[in-house]
Tab-separated table of N, CA and C in Angstrom:
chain	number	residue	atom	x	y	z
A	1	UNK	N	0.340	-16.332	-10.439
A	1	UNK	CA	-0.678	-16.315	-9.418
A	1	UNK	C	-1.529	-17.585	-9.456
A	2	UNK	N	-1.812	-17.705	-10.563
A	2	UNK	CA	-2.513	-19.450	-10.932
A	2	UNK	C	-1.613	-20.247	-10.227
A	3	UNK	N	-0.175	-20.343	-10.098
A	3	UNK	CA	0.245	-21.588	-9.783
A	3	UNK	C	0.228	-21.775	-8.316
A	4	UNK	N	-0.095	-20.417	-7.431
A	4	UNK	CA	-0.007	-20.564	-6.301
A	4	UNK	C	-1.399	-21.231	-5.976
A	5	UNK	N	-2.336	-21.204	-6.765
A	5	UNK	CA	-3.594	-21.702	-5.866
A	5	UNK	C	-3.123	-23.643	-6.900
A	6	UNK	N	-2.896	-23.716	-7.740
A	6	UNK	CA	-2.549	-24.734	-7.938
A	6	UNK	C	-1.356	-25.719	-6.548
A	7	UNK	N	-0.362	-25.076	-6.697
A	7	UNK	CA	0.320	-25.819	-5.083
A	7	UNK	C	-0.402	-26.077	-4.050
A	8	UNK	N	-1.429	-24.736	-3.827
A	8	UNK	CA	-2.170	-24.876	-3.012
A	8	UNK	C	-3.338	-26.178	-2.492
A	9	UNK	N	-3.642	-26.510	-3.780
A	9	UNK	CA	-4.655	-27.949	-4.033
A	9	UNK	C	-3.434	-28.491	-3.733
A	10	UNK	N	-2.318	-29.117	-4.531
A	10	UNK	CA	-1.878	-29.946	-4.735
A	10	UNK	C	-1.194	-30.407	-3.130
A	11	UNK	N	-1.045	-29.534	-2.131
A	11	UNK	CA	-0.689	-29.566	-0.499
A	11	UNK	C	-1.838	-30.503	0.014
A	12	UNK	N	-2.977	-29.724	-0.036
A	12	UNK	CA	-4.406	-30.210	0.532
A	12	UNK	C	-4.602	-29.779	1.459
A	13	UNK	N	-6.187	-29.566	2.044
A	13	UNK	CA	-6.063	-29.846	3.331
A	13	UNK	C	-6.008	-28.162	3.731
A	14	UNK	N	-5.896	-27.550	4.983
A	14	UNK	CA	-6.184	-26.392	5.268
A	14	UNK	C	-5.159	-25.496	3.978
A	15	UNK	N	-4.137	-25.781	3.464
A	15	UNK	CA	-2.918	-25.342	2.871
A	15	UNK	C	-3.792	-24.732	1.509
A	16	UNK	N	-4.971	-24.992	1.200
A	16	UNK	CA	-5.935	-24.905	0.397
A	16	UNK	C	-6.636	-23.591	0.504
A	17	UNK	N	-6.523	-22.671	1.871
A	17	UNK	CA	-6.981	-21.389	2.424
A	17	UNK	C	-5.378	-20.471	2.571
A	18	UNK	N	-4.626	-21.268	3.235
A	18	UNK	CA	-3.374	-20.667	4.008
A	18	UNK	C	-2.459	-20.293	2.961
A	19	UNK	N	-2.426	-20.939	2.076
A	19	UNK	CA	-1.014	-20.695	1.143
A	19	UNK	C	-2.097	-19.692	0.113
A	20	UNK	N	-2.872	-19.407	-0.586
A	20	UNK	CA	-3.645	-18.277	-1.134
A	20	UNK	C	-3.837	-17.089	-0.191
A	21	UNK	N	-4.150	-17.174	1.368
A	21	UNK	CA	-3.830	-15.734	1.999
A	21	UNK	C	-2.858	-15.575	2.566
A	22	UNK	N	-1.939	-16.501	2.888
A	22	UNK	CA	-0.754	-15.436	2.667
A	22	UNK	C	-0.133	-14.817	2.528
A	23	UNK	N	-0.134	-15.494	0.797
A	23	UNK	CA	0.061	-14.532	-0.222
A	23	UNK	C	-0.011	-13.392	-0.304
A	24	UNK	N	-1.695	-13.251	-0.403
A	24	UNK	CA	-2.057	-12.065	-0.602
A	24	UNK	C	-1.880	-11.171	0.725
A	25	UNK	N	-1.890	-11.562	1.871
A	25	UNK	CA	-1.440	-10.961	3.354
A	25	UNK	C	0.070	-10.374	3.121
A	26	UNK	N	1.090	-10.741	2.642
A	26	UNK	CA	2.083	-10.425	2.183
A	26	UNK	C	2.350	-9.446	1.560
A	27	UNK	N	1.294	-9.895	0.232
A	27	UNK	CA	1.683	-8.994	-1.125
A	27	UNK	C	1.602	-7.818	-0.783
A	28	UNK	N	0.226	-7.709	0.040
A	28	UNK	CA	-0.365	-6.179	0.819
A	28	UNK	C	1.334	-5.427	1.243
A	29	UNK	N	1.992	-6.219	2.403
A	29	UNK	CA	2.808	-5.612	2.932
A	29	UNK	C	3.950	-4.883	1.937
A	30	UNK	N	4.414	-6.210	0.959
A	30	UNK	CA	5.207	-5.315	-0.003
A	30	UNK	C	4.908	-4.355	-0.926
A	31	UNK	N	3.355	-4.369	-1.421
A	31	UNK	CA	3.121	-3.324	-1.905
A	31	UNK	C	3.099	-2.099	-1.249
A	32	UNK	N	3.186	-1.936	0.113
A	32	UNK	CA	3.263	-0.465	1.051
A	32	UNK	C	4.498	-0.303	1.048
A	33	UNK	N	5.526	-1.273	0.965
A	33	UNK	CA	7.097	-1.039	0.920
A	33	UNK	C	7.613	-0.600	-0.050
A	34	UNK	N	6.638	-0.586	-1.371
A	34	UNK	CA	7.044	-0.658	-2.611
A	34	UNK	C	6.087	0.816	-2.761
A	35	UNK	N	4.868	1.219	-2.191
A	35	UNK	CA	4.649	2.457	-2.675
A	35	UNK	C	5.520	3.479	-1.881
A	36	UNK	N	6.178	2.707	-0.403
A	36	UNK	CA	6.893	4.339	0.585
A	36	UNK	C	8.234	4.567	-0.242
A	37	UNK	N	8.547	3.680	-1.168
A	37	UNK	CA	9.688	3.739	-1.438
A	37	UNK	C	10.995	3.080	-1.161
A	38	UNK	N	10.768	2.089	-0.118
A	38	UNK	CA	11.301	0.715	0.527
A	38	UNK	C	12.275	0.269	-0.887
A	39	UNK	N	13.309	0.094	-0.733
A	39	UNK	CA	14.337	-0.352	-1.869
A	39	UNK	C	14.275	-1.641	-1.498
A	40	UNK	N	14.120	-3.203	-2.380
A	40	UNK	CA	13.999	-4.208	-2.604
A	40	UNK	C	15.014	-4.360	-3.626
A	41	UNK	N	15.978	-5.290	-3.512
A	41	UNK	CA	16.768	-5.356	-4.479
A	41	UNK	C	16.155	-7.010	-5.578
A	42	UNK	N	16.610	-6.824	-6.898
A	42	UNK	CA	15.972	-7.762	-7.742
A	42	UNK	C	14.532	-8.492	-7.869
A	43	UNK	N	13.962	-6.926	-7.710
A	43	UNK	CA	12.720	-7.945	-7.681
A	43	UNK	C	11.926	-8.994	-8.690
A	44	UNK	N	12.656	-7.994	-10.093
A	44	UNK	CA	11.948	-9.196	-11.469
A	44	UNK	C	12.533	-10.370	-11.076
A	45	UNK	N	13.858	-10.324	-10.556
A	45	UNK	CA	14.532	-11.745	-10.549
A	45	UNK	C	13.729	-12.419	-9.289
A	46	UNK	N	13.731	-12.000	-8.330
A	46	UNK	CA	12.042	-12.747	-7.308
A	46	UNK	C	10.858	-13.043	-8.039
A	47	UNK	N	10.738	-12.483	-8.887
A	47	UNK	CA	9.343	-12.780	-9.104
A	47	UNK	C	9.560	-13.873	-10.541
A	48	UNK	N	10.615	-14.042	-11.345
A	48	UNK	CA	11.105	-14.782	-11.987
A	48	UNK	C	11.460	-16.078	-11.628
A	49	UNK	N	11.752	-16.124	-10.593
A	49	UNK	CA	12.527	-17.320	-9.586
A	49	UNK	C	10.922	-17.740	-9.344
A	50	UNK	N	10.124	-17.068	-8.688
A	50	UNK	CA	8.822	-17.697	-7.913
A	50	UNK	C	7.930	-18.613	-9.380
A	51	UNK	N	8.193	-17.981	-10.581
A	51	UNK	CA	7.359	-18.331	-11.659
A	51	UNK	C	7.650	-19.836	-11.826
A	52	UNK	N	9.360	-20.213	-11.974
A	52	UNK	CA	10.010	-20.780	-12.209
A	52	UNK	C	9.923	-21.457	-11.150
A	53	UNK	N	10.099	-22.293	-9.735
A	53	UNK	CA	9.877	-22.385	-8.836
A	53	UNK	C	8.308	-23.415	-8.265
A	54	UNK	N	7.678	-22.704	-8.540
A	54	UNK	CA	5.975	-23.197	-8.383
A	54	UNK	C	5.870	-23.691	-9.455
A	55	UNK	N	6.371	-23.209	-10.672
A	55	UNK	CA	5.535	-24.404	-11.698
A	55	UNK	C	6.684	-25.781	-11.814
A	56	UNK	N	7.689	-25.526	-11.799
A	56	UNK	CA	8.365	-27.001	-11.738
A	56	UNK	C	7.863	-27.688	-10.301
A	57	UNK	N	7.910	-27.343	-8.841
A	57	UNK	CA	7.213	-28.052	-7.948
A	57	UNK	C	5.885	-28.480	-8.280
A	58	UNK	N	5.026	-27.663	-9.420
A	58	UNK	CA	3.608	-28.286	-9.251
A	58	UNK	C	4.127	-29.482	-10.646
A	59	UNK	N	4.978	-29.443	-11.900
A	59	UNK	CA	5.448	-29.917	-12.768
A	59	UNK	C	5.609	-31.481	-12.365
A	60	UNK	N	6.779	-31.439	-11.166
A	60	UNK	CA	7.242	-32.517	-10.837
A	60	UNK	C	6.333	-33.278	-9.563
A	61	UNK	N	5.444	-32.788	-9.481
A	61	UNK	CA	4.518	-32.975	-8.498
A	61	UNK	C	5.083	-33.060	-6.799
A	62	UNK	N	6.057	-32.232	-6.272
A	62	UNK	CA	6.965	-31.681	-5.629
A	62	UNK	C	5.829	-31.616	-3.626
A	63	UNK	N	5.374	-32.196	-2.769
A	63	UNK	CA	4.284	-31.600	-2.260
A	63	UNK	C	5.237	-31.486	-1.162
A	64	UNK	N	4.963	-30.149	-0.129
A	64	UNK	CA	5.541	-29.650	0.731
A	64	UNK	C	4.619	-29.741	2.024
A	65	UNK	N	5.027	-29.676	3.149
A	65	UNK	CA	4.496	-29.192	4.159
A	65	UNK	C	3.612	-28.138	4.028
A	66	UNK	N	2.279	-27.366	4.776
A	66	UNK	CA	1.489	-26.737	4.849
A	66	UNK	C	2.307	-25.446	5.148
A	67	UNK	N	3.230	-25.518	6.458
A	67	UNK	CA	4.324	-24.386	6.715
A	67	UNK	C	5.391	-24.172	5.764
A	68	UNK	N	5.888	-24.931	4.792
A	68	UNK	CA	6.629	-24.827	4.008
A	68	UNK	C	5.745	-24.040	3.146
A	69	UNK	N	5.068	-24.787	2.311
A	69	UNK	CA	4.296	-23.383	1.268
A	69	UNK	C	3.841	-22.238	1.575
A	70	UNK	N	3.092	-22.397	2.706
A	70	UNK	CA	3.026	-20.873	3.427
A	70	UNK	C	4.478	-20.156	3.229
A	71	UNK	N	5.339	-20.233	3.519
A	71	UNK	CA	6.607	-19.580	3.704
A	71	UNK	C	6.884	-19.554	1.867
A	72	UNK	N	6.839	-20.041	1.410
A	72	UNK	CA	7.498	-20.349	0.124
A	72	UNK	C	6.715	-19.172	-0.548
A	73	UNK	N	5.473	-19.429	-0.311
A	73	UNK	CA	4.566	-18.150	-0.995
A	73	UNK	C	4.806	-16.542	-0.679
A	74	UNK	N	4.736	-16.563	1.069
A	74	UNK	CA	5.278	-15.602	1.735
A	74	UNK	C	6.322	-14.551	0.589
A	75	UNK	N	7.263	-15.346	0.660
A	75	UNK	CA	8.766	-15.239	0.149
A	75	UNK	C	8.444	-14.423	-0.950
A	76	UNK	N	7.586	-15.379	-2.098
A	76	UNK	CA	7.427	-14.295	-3.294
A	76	UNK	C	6.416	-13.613	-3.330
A	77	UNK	N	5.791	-13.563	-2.252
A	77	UNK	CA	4.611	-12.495	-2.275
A	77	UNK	C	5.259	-11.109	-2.151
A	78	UNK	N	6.095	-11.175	-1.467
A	78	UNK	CA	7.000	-10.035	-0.746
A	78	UNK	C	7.722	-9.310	-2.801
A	79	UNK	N	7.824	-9.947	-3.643
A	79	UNK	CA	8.267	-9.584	-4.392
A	79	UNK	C	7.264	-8.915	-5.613
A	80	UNK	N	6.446	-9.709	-5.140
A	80	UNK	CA	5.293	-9.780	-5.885
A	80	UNK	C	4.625	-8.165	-5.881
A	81	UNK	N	4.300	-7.782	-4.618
A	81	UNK	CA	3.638	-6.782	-4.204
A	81	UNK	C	4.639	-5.983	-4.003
A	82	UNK	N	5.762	-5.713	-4.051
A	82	UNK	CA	6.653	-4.692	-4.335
A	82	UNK	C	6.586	-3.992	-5.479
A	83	UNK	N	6.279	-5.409	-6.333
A	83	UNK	CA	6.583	-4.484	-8.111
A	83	UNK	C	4.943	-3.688	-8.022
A	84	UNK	N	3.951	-4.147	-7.915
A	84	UNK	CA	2.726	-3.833	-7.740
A	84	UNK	C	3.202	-2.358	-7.484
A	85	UNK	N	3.284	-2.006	-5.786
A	85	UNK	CA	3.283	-0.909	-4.813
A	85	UNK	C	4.069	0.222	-6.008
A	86	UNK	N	5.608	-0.430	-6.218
A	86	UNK	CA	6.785	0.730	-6.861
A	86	UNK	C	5.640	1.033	-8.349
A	87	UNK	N	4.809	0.573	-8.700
A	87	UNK	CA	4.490	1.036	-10.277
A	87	UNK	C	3.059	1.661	-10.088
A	88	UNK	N	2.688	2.104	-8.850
A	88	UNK	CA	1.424	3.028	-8.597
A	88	UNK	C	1.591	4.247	-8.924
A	89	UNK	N	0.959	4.616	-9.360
A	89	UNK	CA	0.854	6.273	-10.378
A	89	UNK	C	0.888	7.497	-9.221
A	90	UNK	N	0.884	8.116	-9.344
A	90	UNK	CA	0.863	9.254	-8.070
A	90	UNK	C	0.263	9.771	-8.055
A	91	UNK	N	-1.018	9.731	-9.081
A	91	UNK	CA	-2.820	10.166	-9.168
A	91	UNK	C	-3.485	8.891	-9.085
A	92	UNK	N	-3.320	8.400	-8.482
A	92	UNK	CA	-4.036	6.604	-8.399
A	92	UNK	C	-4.373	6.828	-7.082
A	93	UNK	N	-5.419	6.691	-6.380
A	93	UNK	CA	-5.973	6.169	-4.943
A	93	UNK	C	-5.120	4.931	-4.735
A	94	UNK	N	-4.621	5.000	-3.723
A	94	UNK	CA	-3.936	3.854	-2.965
A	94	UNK	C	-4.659	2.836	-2.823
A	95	UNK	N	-5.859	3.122	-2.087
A	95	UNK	CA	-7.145	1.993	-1.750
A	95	UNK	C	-7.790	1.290	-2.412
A	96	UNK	N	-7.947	2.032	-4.112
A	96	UNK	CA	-8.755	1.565	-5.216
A	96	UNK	C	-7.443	0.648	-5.572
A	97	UNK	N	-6.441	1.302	-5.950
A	97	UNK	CA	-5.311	0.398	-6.666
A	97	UNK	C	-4.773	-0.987	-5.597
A	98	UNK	N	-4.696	-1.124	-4.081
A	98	UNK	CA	-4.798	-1.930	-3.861
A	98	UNK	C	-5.794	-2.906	-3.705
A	99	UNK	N	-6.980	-2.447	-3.771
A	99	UNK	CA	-8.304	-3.661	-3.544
A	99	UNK	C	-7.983	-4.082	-5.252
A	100	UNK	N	-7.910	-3.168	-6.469
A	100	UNK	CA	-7.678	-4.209	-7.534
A	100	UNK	C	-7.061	-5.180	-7.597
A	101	UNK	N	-5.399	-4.894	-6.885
A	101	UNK	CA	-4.653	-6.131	-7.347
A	101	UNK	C	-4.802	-7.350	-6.259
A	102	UNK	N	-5.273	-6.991	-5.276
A	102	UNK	CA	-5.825	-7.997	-4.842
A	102	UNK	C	-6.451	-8.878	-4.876
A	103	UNK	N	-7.859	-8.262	-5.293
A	103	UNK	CA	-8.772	-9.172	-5.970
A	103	UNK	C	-8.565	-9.784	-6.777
A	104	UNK	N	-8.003	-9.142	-7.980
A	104	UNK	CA	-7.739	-10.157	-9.043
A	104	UNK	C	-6.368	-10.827	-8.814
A	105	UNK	N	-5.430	-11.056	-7.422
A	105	UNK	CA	-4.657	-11.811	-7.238
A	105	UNK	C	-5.487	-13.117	-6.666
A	106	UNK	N	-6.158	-12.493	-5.832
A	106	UNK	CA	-7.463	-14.101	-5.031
A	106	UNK	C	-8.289	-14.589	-6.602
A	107	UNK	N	-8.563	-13.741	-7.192
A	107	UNK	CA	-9.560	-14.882	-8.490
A	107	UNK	C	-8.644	-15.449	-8.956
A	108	UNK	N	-7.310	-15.011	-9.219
A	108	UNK	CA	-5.996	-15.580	-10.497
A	108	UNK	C	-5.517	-17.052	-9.178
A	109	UNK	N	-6.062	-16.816	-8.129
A	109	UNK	CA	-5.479	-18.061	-6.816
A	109	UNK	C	-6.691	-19.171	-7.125
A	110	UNK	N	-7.458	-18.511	-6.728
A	110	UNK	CA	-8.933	-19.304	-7.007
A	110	UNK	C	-8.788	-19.756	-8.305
A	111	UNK	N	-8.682	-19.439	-9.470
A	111	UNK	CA	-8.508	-20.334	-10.584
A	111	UNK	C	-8.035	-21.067	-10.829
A	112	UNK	N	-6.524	-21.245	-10.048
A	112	UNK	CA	-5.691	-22.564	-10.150
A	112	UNK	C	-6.217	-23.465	-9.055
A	113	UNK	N	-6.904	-22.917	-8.097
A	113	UNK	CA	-7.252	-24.071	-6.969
A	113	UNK	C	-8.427	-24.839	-7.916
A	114	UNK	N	-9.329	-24.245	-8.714
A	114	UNK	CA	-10.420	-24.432	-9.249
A	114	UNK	C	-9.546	-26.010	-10.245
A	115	UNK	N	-9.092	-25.167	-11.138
A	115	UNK	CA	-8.794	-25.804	-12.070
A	115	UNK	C	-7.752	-27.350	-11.749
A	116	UNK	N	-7.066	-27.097	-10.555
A	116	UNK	CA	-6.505	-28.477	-9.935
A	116	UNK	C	-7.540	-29.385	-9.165
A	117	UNK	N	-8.257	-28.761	-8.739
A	117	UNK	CA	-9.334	-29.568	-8.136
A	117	UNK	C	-10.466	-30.780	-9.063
A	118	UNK	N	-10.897	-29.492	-10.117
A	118	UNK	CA	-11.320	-30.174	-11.219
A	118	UNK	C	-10.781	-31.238	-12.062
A	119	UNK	N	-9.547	-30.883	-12.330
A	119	UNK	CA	-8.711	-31.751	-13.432
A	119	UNK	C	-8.509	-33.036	-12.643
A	120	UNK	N	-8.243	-32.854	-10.996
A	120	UNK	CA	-7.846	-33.847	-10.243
A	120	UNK	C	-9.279	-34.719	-10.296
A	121	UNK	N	-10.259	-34.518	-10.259
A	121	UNK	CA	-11.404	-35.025	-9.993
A	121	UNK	C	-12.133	-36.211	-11.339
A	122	UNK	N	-11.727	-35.009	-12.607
A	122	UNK	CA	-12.748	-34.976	-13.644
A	122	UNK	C	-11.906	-36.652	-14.499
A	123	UNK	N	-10.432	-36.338	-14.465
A	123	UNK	CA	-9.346	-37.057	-14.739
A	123	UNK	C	-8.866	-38.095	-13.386
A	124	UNK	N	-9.447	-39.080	-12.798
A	124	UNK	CA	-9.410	-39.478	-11.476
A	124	UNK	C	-8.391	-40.428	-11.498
A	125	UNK	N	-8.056	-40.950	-12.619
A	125	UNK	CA	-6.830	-42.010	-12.759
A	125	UNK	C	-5.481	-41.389	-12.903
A	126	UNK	N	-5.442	-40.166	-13.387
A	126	UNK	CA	-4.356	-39.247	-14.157
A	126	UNK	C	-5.047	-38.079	-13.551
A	127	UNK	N	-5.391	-37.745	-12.654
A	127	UNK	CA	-5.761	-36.357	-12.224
A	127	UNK	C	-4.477	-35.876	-11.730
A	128	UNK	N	-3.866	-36.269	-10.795
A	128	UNK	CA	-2.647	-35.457	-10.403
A	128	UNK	C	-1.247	-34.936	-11.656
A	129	UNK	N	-1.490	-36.041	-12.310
A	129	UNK	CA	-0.479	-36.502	-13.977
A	129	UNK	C	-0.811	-34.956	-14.172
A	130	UNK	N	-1.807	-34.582	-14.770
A	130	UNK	CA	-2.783	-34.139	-15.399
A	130	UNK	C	-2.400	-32.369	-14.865
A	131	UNK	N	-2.483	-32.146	-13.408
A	131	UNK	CA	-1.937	-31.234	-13.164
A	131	UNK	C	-0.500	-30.628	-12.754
A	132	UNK	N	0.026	-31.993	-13.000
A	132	UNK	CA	1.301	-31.849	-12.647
A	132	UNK	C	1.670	-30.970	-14.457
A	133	UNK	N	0.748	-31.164	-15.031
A	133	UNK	CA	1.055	-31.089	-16.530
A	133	UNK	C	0.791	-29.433	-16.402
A	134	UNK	N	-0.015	-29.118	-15.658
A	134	UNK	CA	-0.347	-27.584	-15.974
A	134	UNK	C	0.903	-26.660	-15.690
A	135	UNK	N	1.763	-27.599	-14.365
A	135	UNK	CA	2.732	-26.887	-13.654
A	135	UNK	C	3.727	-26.266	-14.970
A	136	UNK	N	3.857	-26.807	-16.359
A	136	UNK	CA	5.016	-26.343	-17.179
A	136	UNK	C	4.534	-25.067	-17.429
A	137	UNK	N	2.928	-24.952	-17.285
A	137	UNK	CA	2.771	-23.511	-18.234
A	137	UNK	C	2.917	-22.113	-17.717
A	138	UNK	N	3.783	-22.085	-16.729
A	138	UNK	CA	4.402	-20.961	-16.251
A	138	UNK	C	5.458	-20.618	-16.701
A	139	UNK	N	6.518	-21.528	-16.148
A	139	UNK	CA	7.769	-21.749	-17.286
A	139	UNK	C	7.743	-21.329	-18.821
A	140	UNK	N	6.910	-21.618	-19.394
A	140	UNK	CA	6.607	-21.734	-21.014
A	140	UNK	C	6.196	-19.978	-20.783
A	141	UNK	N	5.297	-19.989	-20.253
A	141	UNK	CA	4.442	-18.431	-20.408
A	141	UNK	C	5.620	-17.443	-20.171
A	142	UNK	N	6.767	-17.634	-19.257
A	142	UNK	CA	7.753	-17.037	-19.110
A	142	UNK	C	8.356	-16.700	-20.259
A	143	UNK	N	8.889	-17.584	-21.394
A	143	UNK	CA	9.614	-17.346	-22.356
A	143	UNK	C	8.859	-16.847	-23.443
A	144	UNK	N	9.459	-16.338	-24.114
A	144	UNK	CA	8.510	-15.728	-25.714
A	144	UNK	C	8.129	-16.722	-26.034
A	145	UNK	N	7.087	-16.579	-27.330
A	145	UNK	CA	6.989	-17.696	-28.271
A	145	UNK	C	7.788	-17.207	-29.254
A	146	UNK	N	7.974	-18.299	-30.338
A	146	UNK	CA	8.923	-17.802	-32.173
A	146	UNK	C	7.593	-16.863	-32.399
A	147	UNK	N	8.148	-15.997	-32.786
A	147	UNK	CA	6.925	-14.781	-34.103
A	147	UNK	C	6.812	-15.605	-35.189
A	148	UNK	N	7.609	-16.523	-35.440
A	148	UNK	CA	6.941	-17.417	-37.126
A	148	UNK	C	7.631	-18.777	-36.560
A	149	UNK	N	6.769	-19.558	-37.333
A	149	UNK	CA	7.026	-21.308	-37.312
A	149	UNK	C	7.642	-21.705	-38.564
A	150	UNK	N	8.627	-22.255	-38.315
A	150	UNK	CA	9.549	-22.211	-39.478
A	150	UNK	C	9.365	-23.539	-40.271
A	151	UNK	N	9.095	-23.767	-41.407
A	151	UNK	CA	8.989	-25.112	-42.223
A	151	UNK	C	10.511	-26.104	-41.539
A	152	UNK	N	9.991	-27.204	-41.566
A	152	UNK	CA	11.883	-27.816	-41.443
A	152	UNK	C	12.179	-28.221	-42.869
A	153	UNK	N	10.927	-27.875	-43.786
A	153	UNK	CA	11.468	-27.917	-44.964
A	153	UNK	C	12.931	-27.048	-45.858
């Protein structure tokens, strides 16, 4: 979710509003597809692909069209808010459980816009370097870490 408001800076420009509600305009939809029972096929692998995906474009410093990221986000929002919708409890308020993941999908957006904006600013010679650097830590966050660090002794 960070990396989407990160692309989001890194576009500029209205793509800075549009590619964060989207998203979340989206996610809404698949999470209703995902609570009626709507069959989505692979969604970890969507939402695996999107992890993988946004952080090498923000990695390689990758910048798209305003309609392109919109769509790009679209795409895995739809996956996004599926897994959300399918894992709602069946004593859970619908309304409460969706205003949560929402919200904290717009702060987890807002933090990467925050944090690209800043880094771009604070770091003005290497600001983009700088966040292009953040783009790996999705990728990374994806994989385990080792449970022990092994001497190369």
């Amino acid at each position: 979710m960070v990396a989407v408001g990160t692309m989001a800076a890194l576009v500029g420009g209205r793509a800075m509003w549009s590619v964060p509600c989207a998203f979340v305009a989206v996610m809404m939809l698949g999470a209703v597809a995902g609570t009626s029972g709507v069959g989505l096929p692979m969604v970890e692998l969507g939402i695996a692909v999107s992890l993988v995906a946004l952080g090498m474009a923000t990695a390689f410093g990758r910048t798209v069209p305003e309609i392109v990221a919109v769509a790009l986000a679209g795409v895995f929002a739809v996956f996004h808010g599926h897994a959300h919708g399918s894992e709602m409890g069946m004593t859970v308020s619908a309304a409460e459980f969706g205003a949560g993941f929402v919200v904290a999908t717009a702060a987890l957006h807002a933090a990467g816009l925050f944090a690209a904006l800043m880094l771009s600013r604070r770091f003005a010679a290497t600001g983009t370097a700088t966040v292009r650097l953040v783009g790996v830590a999705p990728g990374r966050a994806s994989r385990p870490w080792p449970a022990t660090i092994k001497s190369p002794n």
